[in-house]
Short mmCIF file of C-alpha atoms in Angstrom, two decimals:
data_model
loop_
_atom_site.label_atom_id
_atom_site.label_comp_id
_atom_site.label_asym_id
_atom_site.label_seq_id
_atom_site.Cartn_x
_atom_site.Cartn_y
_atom_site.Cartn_z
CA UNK A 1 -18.82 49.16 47.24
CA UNK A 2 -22.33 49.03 45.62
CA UNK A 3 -25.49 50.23 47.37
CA UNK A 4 -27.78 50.44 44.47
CA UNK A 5 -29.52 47.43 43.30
CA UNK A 6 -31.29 47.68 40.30
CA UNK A 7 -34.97 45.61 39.55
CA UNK A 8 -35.50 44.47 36.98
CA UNK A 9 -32.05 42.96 35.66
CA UNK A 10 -34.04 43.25 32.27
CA UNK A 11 -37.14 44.63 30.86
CA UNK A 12 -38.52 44.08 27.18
CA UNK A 13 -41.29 46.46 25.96
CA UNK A 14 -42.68 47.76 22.82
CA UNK A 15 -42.85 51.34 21.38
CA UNK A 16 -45.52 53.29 23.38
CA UNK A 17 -45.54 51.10 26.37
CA UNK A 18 -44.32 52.59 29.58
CA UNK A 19 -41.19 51.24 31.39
CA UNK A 20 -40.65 51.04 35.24
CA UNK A 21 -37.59 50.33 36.92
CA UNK A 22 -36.84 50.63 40.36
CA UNK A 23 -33.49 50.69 42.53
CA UNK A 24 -32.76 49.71 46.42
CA UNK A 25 -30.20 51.21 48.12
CA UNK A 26 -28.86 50.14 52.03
CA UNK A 27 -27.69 53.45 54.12
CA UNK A 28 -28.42 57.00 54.03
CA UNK A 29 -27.88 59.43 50.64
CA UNK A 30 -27.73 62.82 50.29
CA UNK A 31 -29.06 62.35 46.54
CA UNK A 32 -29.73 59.68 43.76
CA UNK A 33 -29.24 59.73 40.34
CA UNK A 34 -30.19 57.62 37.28
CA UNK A 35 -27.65 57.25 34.60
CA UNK A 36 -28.54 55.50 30.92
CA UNK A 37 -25.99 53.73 29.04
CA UNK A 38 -26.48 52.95 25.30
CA UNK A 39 -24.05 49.51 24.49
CA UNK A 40 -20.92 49.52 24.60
CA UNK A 41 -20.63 53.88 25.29
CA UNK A 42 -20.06 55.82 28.64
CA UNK A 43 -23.04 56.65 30.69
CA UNK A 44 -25.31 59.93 30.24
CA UNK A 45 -26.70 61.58 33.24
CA UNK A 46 -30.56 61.27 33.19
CA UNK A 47 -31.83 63.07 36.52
CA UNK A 48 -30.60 63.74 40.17
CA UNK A 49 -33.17 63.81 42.97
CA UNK A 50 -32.22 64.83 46.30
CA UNK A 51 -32.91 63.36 49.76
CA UNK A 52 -35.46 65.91 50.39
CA UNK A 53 -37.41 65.36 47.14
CA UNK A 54 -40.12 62.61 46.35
CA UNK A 55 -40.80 63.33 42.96
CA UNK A 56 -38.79 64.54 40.01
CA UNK A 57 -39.88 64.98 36.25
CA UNK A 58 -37.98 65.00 33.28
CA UNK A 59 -39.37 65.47 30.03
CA UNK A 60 -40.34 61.79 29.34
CA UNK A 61 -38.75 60.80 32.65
CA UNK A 62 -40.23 60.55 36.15
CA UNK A 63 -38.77 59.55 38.94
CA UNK A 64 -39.49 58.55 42.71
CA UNK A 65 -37.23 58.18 45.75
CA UNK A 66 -38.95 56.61 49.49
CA UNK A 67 -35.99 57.27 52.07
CA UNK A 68 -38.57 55.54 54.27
CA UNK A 69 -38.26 52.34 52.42
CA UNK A 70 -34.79 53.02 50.97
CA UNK A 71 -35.89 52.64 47.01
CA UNK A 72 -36.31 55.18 44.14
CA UNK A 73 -38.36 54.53 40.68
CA UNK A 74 -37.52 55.46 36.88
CA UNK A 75 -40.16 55.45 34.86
CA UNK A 76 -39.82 56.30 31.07
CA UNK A 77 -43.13 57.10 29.45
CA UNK A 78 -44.28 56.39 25.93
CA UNK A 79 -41.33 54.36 25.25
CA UNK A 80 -39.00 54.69 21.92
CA UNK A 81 -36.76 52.43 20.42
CA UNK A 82 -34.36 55.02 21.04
CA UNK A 83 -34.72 54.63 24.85
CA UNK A 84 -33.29 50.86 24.46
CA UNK A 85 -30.39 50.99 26.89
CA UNK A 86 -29.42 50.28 30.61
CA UNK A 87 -30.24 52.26 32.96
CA UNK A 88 -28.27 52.51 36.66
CA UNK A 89 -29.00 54.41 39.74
CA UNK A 90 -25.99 55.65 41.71
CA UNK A 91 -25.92 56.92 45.07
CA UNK A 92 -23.24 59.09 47.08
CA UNK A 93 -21.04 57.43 49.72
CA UNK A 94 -19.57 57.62 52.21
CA UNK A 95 -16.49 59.03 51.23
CA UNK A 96 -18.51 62.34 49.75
CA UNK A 97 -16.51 62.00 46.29
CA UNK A 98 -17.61 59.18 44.72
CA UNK A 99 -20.90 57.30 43.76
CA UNK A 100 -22.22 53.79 44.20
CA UNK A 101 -23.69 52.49 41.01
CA UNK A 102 -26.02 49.52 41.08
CA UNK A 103 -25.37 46.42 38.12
CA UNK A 104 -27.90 48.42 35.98
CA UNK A 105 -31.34 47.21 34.39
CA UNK A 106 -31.44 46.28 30.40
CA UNK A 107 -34.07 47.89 28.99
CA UNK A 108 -34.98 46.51 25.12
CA UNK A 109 -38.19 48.43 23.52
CA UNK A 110 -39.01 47.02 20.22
CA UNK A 111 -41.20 48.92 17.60
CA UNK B 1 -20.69 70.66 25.35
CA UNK B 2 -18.70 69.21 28.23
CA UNK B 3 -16.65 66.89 27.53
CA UNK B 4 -14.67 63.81 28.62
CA UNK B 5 -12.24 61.97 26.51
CA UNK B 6 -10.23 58.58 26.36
CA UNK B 7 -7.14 58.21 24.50
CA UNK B 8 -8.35 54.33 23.54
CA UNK B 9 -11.80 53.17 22.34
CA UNK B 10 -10.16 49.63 21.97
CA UNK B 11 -6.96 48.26 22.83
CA UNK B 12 -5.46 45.11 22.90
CA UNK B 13 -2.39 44.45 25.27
CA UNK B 14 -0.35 41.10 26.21
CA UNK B 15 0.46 39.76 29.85
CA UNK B 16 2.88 41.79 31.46
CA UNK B 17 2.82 44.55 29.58
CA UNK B 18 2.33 48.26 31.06
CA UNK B 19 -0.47 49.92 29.86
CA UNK B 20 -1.88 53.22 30.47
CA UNK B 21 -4.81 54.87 29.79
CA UNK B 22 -5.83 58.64 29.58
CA UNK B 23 -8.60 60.02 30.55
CA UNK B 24 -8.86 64.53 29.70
CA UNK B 25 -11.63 66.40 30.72
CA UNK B 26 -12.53 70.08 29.31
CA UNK B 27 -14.33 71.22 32.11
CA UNK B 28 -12.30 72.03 34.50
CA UNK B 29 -13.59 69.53 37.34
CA UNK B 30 -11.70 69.06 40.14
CA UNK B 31 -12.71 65.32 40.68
CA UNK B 32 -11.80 62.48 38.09
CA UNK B 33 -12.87 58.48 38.81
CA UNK B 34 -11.53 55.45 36.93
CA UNK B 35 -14.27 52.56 36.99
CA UNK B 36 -13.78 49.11 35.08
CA UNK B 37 -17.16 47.57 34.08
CA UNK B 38 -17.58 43.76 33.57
CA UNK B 39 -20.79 41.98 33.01
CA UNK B 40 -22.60 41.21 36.16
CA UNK B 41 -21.01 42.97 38.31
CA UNK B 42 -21.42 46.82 37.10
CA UNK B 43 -19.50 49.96 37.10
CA UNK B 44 -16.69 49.14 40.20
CA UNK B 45 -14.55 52.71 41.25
CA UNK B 46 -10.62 51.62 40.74
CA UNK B 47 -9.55 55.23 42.21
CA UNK B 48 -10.45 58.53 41.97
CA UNK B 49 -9.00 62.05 42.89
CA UNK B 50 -10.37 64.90 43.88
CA UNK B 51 -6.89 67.69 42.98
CA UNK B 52 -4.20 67.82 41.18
CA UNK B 53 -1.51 65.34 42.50
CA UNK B 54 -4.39 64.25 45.32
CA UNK B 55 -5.60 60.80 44.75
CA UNK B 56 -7.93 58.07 46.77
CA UNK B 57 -8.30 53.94 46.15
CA UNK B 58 -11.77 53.53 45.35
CA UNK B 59 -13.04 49.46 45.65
CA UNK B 60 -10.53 47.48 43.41
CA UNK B 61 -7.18 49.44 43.40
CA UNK B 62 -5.28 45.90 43.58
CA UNK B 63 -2.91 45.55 40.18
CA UNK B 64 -3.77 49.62 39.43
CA UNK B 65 -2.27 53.12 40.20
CA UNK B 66 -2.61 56.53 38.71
CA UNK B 67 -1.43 59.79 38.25
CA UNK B 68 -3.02 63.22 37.96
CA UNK B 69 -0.29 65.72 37.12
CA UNK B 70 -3.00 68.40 35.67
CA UNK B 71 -6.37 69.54 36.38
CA UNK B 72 -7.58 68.09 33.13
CA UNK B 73 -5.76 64.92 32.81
CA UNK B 74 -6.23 61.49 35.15
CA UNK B 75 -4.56 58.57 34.01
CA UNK B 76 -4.64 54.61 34.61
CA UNK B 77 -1.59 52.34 34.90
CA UNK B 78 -1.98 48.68 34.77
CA UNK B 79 1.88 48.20 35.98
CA UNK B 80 1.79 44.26 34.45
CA UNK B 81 -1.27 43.42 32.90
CA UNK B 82 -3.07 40.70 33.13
CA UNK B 83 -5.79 38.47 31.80
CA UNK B 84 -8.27 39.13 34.62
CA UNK B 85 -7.87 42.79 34.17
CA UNK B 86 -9.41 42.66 30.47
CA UNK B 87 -12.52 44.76 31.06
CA UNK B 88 -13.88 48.06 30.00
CA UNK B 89 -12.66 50.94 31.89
CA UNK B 90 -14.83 54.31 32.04
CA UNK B 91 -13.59 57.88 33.30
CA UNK B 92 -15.45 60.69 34.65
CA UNK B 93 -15.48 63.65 36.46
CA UNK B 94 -17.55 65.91 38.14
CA UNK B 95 -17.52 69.30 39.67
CA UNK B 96 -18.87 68.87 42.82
CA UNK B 97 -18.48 65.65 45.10
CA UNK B 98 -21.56 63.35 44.93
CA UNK B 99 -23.41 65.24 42.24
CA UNK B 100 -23.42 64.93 38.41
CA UNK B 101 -20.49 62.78 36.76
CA UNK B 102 -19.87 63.28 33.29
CA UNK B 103 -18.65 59.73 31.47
CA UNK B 104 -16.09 59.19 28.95
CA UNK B 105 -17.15 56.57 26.18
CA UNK B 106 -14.58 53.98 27.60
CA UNK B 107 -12.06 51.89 26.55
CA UNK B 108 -12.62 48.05 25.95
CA UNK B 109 -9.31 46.92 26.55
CA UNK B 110 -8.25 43.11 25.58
CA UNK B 111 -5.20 41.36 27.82
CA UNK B 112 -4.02 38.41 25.82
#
């Protein structure tokens, strides 16, 4: 079942600009992780943050869980063309083996 | 570079037919997941399977099964396709249960 809801559903920037896009989840996780898809491939692991962790950098990347409020944060900085893709948080279940990914936002950054 | 491979990038099947698609994974994970992905409604698990011969229904095993005879190889039977099962189907595996999954680049497949 999914847990992770994606906010936006879409997002259209330009080159430079900074993108933020957050994700809700409804029970308890060990970890989350953000996952970019470029159209029409498989999905590319960005970052994992665990439970435990509030802030987590990756190169351009930065992200933000809240287990108070149940919601993480991706934010891309100085946005690329390149970076046009969706992006989906997944959280682990229940069942320990396999993730919940949210519907994904579309992210479109035009130069 | 790990890697995860699909037999199919596209394939086009009629009703009824049985179709299978392989999914083969060089990095000796133990756990392999079928999703199908349809606009809307994002990446839904189909089954997974966390051994060799060891298998779990994930959200939408209905019209599915599969079979994981090695380590490396997890495979998807549509028994008798059907229309409502044209969708794009991803694999992936991971070593270690919740973490990292590693994505094939999926198989559009067409059920005329």
């Amino acid at each position: 079942s999914q847990q992770g809801e994606e906010d936006p559903q879409a997002l259209s920037i330009q080159e430079g600009e900074n993108a933020t896009m957050n994700c809700s989840y409804k029970t308890s996780i060990n970890n989350l992780q953000w996952y970019r898809q470029n159209s029409g491939r498989g999905l590319v692991h960005l970052i994992l943050i665990r439970s435990n962790e509030r802030e987590k950098h990756s190169g351009r990347l930065r992200v933000t869980l809240d287990t108070s409020k149940k919601s993480s944060s991706l934010l891309i900085t100085a946005s690329r063309a390149a970076d046009t893709a969706s992006y989906f948080c997944a959280t682990d279940s229940n069942s320990g083996y396999a993730l919940n990914f949210g519907k994904g936002t579309s992210l479109l950054v035009t130069p | 570079d790990v890697k995860v491979t699909q037999s199919s990038r596209y394939l086009v099947k009629r009703t009824g037919e049985k179709v299978f698609l392989e999914c083969v994974q060089d990095m000796d994970h133990e756990n392999m997941f079928w999703y199908r992905q349809d606009p809307g409604l994002g990446l839904r698990l189909i089954y997974f399977s966390y051994d060799v011969k060891m298998k779990e229904k994930g959200d939408i095993p209905e019209g599915y099964s599969v079979s994981r005879e090695k380590k490396e190889r997890f495979s998807l039977i549509l028994e008798s396709a059907s229309t409502n099962q044209t969708s794009m189907y991803l694999c992936a595996s991971s070593l270690r249960v919740g973490h990292e999954q590693f994505f094939g680049p999926g198989t559009r497949l067409t059920v005329l």
